[in-house]
Amino acid sequence: MTKVLNKVKSFFVGIPTKVKNYFKSIPDRLKKKFAGAKEIITQGNSKVGASICCMGLGQLLYKQWTKGSMFILLQVAFILYFVFTGGADLFGLFTLGQVKGDAWFGIAGDNSVVMMLMGIFAVIMIMFYIAIYIVNVKDVYATQCAEDTLKEPLSFKSQAASLLDKNFHKTALTLPIIGVCIFSILPIVFMILIAFTNYGGTTVPPELVDWVGFENFGKILTLGQFAPTFFKIFGWNLMWAVLSTAINFFAGIGLALLLNKACVKCKAIWRAFPILAYAIPGFITLLGFKFMFSYGGPINYYIQQGGGDAIGFLAVNSKWTARLIGLGVNAWISVPSIMLLATGILSNLNNDLYEAARVDGASAWRQFIKITLPYVLFATTPVLITQFINNFNNFGIFYFLRDGVISDSYFLANNTDLLINWLYRISIDNNYYSIGAAISLIIFIVTSIISLTVYILSPSYKQEETFR
Amino acid sequence: MNKAKAKVVKSKSKKVLNVLITYCILIVVAFIFFFPCLWLILASFSKSGSIYSFDGFFPKEYGIDAFKTLFTDTVMYNYPKWFLNTLFISVMSCIFGTLLTILTAYCMSRFRFKSRKKLMKATLVLGMFPSFMGTIAVYLLMTQFNLINQQWGLILIYSGTAPMGYMVQKGFFDTIPYSIDEAARIDGASNFTVFVKFILPLSKPILVYTALTSFTWPWSDFILPKMLLQNRDLWTVAVGLMSLGETEFARFAAGSIIIAIPIIILYFCLVKYMINGMSAGAVKE
């Protein structure tokens, strides 16, 4: 145990020096980066200079018509974008709007939130532009070098062909990177920035939104409204994540081992039942279980037949029944996937190990403890981490099971809500956008610390090569 | 002599007990997983729709009214339309999402370019953000692009974010030996040809796995469609079924079964590929 603690400690103690080294190495790395730029500027001829001033001009001077005109077109398109919307958008990112809308006087006003979004978009566009610009300068310099050494410069045709060969990755990754930039990175950056504004509550467009620094985090941790709810939900959230991951993980592996036993006949049939559960879309399962435990549902029917009173398993005044049902339903949904995974891993397991163990006279139990378990644990640790994060942020379970339930002494939440459910209620249903964004940043920090720690402790990190 | 015999008998009875316990557990497990499904199937064949008219788990009277009303009574709940919407969105996102994910994974596995490590780290970090942290931003973005109440908006989001989960596929490509690439390249094939002619035919399991996961995600997602599709006629089945109350229980069950059956059939046909794909991605980091 102390060994484990020391390991974690040494990792976190090591962080400051790592950060320091990173910052110390910046000048060196910058020098390296700019060495190339310096070479181009000092060695480049006038045609390179032309391309530095105006993208594509140098290529045209070298009579590379197609390439040159393409660069020039891109340049014109970017300048048009920047003049008409981009520049204003970028400026808007800092001010977040100055003119308040007034319907009475017919003033349209600034929409701070859209301005922020478009501002981030402009930043991404500028980054793309800079990347293309650098490509352009490097290209023309390469042509110059080729000409100086009396080599045939690469023709446009062969360069285009290299996009399917040597530079195939550039072609292939363009679309994915654009997609991820717009639909993953842009929204995440937007939400991170929102956490530092006062967007939400009554401050929504047409009101102007402003930067407020760390105020929102302070509010969550200290303000009477948010703080108690936050800590209560956070505690339960941690407990939920640990419990549900452990249950799903061990039940799934246990099931796979059970099905893997030599004495089980017709494995395919037995395996079919969990797969059936796995294949049903999650929302159907969740809604189905909600009906099952509802007041009019079958469980309560039997309770009433037996002379009892109907129990509100998922109603306002239930706490642990609802939590246990949540754990059970989550297991019903997730155990099959772990089982499938473990089945695949077990089928890859080398039989020679068991042969050797049998020759040495190891009992079945010892074989299990010494060979099977370490191997399965080793192979599934990365999955364990993703499982943990998914469970920590398991939105669906309590969103469906306890929709619209608000408990006493909780602010806009109930006693089974996870942080992510609270986040949804706060920001989507009740407009506290900035607080919601701050909560999601906190969730991010917690999950990343935990998963890093688990990763360091995991066997797959310690002994990467053992089973390969 | 006797002692040895007793030992054999004992170990034999132990074995029988072992088998017995194993099968008992298996039966319990099968029951736990199968019973809720059976319940839904029975419920879909109940004559009256409301959950209050059931004898516990079993409907009082059986009939196929629920299925009939599902397709005929379309004024409030236009199930056929929802089904077609879901199918369209899922198929399109499946095609584009699979293409992008496979391309990303292949590049990350085979090419050693300058920003590769950076990209890999960045996706790892991005993956740790709560999944719908950016929903509000996505919503605003869609209003800006005029893609609210448009199915293509959803397809764009699903396929645009799909490459983030390329790790499993990369793990699979890592297991395909490099000697194949090298041999093909000596014969003068370009990287593009190597990918299309040699790698793709070898990666059928992972293609199936990717296609299946990127099909089922939009098929059963409810957060994005609920937010972006406000028009009743544009809803997907998930959003539509969520709007059904306890009195429409039979209709819910019937609708669920119709949407679950294609997926279940797919899963059972492709379960081998699933197991291969999952474990290939897991053993590698």
PDB file of N, CA and C in Angstrom, chain B residues 75-105:
ATOM      1  N   VAL B  75     -51.352  10.778 -36.299  1.00  0.00           N
ATOM      2  CA  VAL B  75     -51.578  12.216 -36.131  1.00  0.00           C
ATOM      3  C   VAL B  75     -50.680  12.774 -35.033  1.00  0.00           C
ATOM      4  N   MET B  76     -50.759  12.148 -33.845  1.00  0.00           N
ATOM      5  CA  MET B  76     -49.943  12.618 -32.723  1.00  0.00           C
ATOM      6  C   MET B  76     -48.544  12.001 -32.771  1.00  0.00           C
ATOM      7  N   TYR B  77     -48.506  10.695 -33.002  1.00  0.00           N
ATOM      8  CA  TYR B  77     -47.242   9.973 -32.943  1.00  0.00           C
ATOM      9  C   TYR B  77     -46.961   9.349 -34.309  1.00  0.00           C
ATOM     10  N   ASN B  78     -46.193  10.043 -35.136  1.00  0.00           N
ATOM     11  CA  ASN B  78     -45.979   9.590 -36.513  1.00  0.00           C
ATOM     12  C   ASN B  78     -44.803   8.620 -36.574  1.00  0.00           C
ATOM     13  N   TYR B  79     -45.047   7.392 -36.092  1.00  0.00           N
ATOM     14  CA  TYR B  79     -43.943   6.449 -35.956  1.00  0.00           C
ATOM     15  C   TYR B  79     -43.244   6.111 -37.275  1.00  0.00           C
ATOM     16  N   PRO B  80     -43.976   5.834 -38.365  1.00  0.00           N
ATOM     17  CA  PRO B  80     -43.272   5.495 -39.619  1.00  0.00           C
ATOM     18  C   PRO B  80     -42.302   6.583 -40.053  1.00  0.00           C
ATOM     19  N   LYS B  81     -42.743   7.832 -39.893  1.00  0.00           N
ATOM     20  CA  LYS B  81     -41.877   8.953 -40.276  1.00  0.00           C
ATOM     21  C   LYS B  81     -40.627   8.995 -39.395  1.00  0.00           C
ATOM     22  N   TRP B  82     -40.850   8.827 -38.069  1.00  0.00           N
ATOM     23  CA  TRP B  82     -39.702   8.830 -37.142  1.00  0.00           C
ATOM     24  C   TRP B  82     -38.720   7.742 -37.533  1.00  0.00           C
ATOM     25  N   PHE B  83     -39.276   6.584 -37.867  1.00  0.00           N
ATOM     26  CA  PHE B  83     -38.406   5.452 -38.198  1.00  0.00           C
ATOM     27  C   PHE B  83     -37.540   5.779 -39.415  1.00  0.00           C
ATOM     28  N   LEU B  84     -38.175   6.344 -40.446  1.00  0.00           N
ATOM     29  CA  LEU B  84     -37.411   6.690 -41.648  1.00  0.00           C
ATOM     30  C   LEU B  84     -36.357   7.744 -41.340  1.00  0.00           C
ATOM     31  N   ASN B  85     -36.741   8.737 -40.520  1.00  0.00           N
ATOM     32  CA  ASN B  85     -35.765   9.768 -40.131  1.00  0.00           C
ATOM     33  C   ASN B  85     -34.548   9.134 -39.478  1.00  0.00           C
ATOM     34  N   THR B  86     -34.820   8.247 -38.483  1.00  0.00           N
ATOM     35  CA  THR B  86     -33.729   7.616 -37.754  1.00  0.00           C
ATOM     36  C   THR B  86     -32.838   6.831 -38.702  1.00  0.00           C
ATOM     37  N   LEU B  87     -33.492   6.079 -39.602  1.00  0.00           N
ATOM     38  CA  LEU B  87     -32.738   5.253 -40.538  1.00  0.00           C
ATOM     39  C   LEU B  87     -31.833   6.119 -41.402  1.00  0.00           C
ATOM     40  N   PHE B  88     -32.389   7.203 -41.925  1.00  0.00           N
ATOM     41  CA  PHE B  88     -31.611   8.084 -42.798  1.00  0.00           C
ATOM     42  C   PHE B  88     -30.398   8.650 -42.056  1.00  0.00           C
ATOM     43  N   ILE B  89     -30.655   9.210 -40.876  1.00  0.00           N
ATOM     44  CA  ILE B  89     -29.562   9.824 -40.115  1.00  0.00           C
ATOM     45  C   ILE B  89     -28.497   8.780 -39.767  1.00  0.00           C
ATOM     46  N   SER B  90     -28.946   7.601 -39.325  1.00  0.00           N
ATOM     47  CA  SER B  90     -27.980   6.588 -38.896  1.00  0.00           C
ATOM     48  C   SER B  90     -27.142   6.091 -40.065  1.00  0.00           C
ATOM     49  N   VAL B  91     -27.784   5.810 -41.195  1.00  0.00           N
ATOM     50  CA  VAL B  91     -27.039   5.269 -42.330  1.00  0.00           C
ATOM     51  C   VAL B  91     -26.009   6.281 -42.822  1.00  0.00           C
ATOM     52  N   MET B  92     -26.434   7.531 -42.961  1.00  0.00           N
ATOM     53  CA  MET B  92     -25.510   8.564 -43.436  1.00  0.00           C
ATOM     54  C   MET B  92     -24.349   8.751 -42.464  1.00  0.00           C
ATOM     55  N   SER B  93     -24.653   8.861 -41.165  1.00  0.00           N
ATOM     56  CA  SER B  93     -23.568   9.053 -40.193  1.00  0.00           C
ATOM     57  C   SER B  93     -22.673   7.841 -40.168  1.00  0.00           C
ATOM     58  N   CYS B  94     -23.253   6.671 -40.378  1.00  0.00           N
ATOM     59  CA  CYS B  94     -22.457   5.441 -40.382  1.00  0.00           C
ATOM     60  C   CYS B  94     -21.444   5.484 -41.524  1.00  0.00           C
ATOM     61  N   ILE B  95     -21.905   5.850 -42.724  1.00  0.00           N
ATOM     62  CA  ILE B  95     -21.004   5.872 -43.880  1.00  0.00           C
ATOM     63  C   ILE B  95     -19.870   6.871 -43.652  1.00  0.00           C
ATOM     64  N   PHE B  96     -20.234   8.116 -43.343  1.00  0.00           N
ATOM     65  CA  PHE B  96     -19.202   9.154 -43.211  1.00  0.00           C
ATOM     66  C   PHE B  96     -18.337   8.913 -41.974  1.00  0.00           C
ATOM     67  N   GLY B  97     -18.985   8.560 -40.871  1.00  0.00           N
ATOM     68  CA  GLY B  97     -18.236   8.350 -39.631  1.00  0.00           C
ATOM     69  C   GLY B  97     -17.222   7.236 -39.772  1.00  0.00           C
ATOM     70  N   THR B  98     -17.626   6.118 -40.373  1.00  0.00           N
ATOM     71  CA  THR B  98     -16.708   4.990 -40.540  1.00  0.00           C
ATOM     72  C   THR B  98     -15.527   5.395 -41.412  1.00  0.00           C
ATOM     73  N   LEU B  99     -15.837   6.072 -42.515  1.00  0.00           N
ATOM     74  CA  LEU B  99     -14.779   6.497 -43.432  1.00  0.00           C
ATOM     75  C   LEU B  99     -13.737   7.346 -42.695  1.00  0.00           C
ATOM     76  N   LEU B 100     -14.223   8.361 -41.975  1.00  0.00           N
ATOM     77  CA  LEU B 100     -13.297   9.273 -41.309  1.00  0.00           C
ATOM     78  C   LEU B 100     -12.513   8.571 -40.208  1.00  0.00           C
ATOM     79  N   THR B 101     -13.199   7.733 -39.432  1.00  0.00           N
ATOM     80  CA  THR B 101     -12.515   7.060 -38.327  1.00  0.00           C
ATOM     81  C   THR B 101     -11.424   6.137 -38.849  1.00  0.00           C
ATOM     82  N   ILE B 102     -11.764   5.354 -39.875  1.00  0.00           N
ATOM     83  CA  ILE B 102     -10.793   4.390 -40.403  1.00  0.00           C
ATOM     84  C   ILE B 102      -9.576   5.135 -40.968  1.00  0.00           C
ATOM     85  N   LEU B 103      -9.836   6.213 -41.708  1.00  0.00           N
ATOM     86  CA  LEU B 103      -8.724   6.982 -42.272  1.00  0.00           C
ATOM     87  C   LEU B 103      -7.820   7.521 -41.170  1.00  0.00           C
ATOM     88  N   THR B 104      -8.450   8.099 -40.135  1.00  0.00           N
ATOM     89  CA  THR B 104      -7.655   8.652 -39.032  1.00  0.00           C
ATOM     90  C   THR B 104      -6.819   7.565 -38.379  1.00  0.00           C
ATOM     91  N   ALA B 105      -7.474   6.440 -38.071  1.00  0.00           N
ATOM     92  CA  ALA B 105      -6.763   5.370 -37.376  1.00  0.00           C
ATOM     93  C   ALA B 105      -5.608   4.854 -38.221  1.00  0.00           C
TER      94      ALA B 105
END
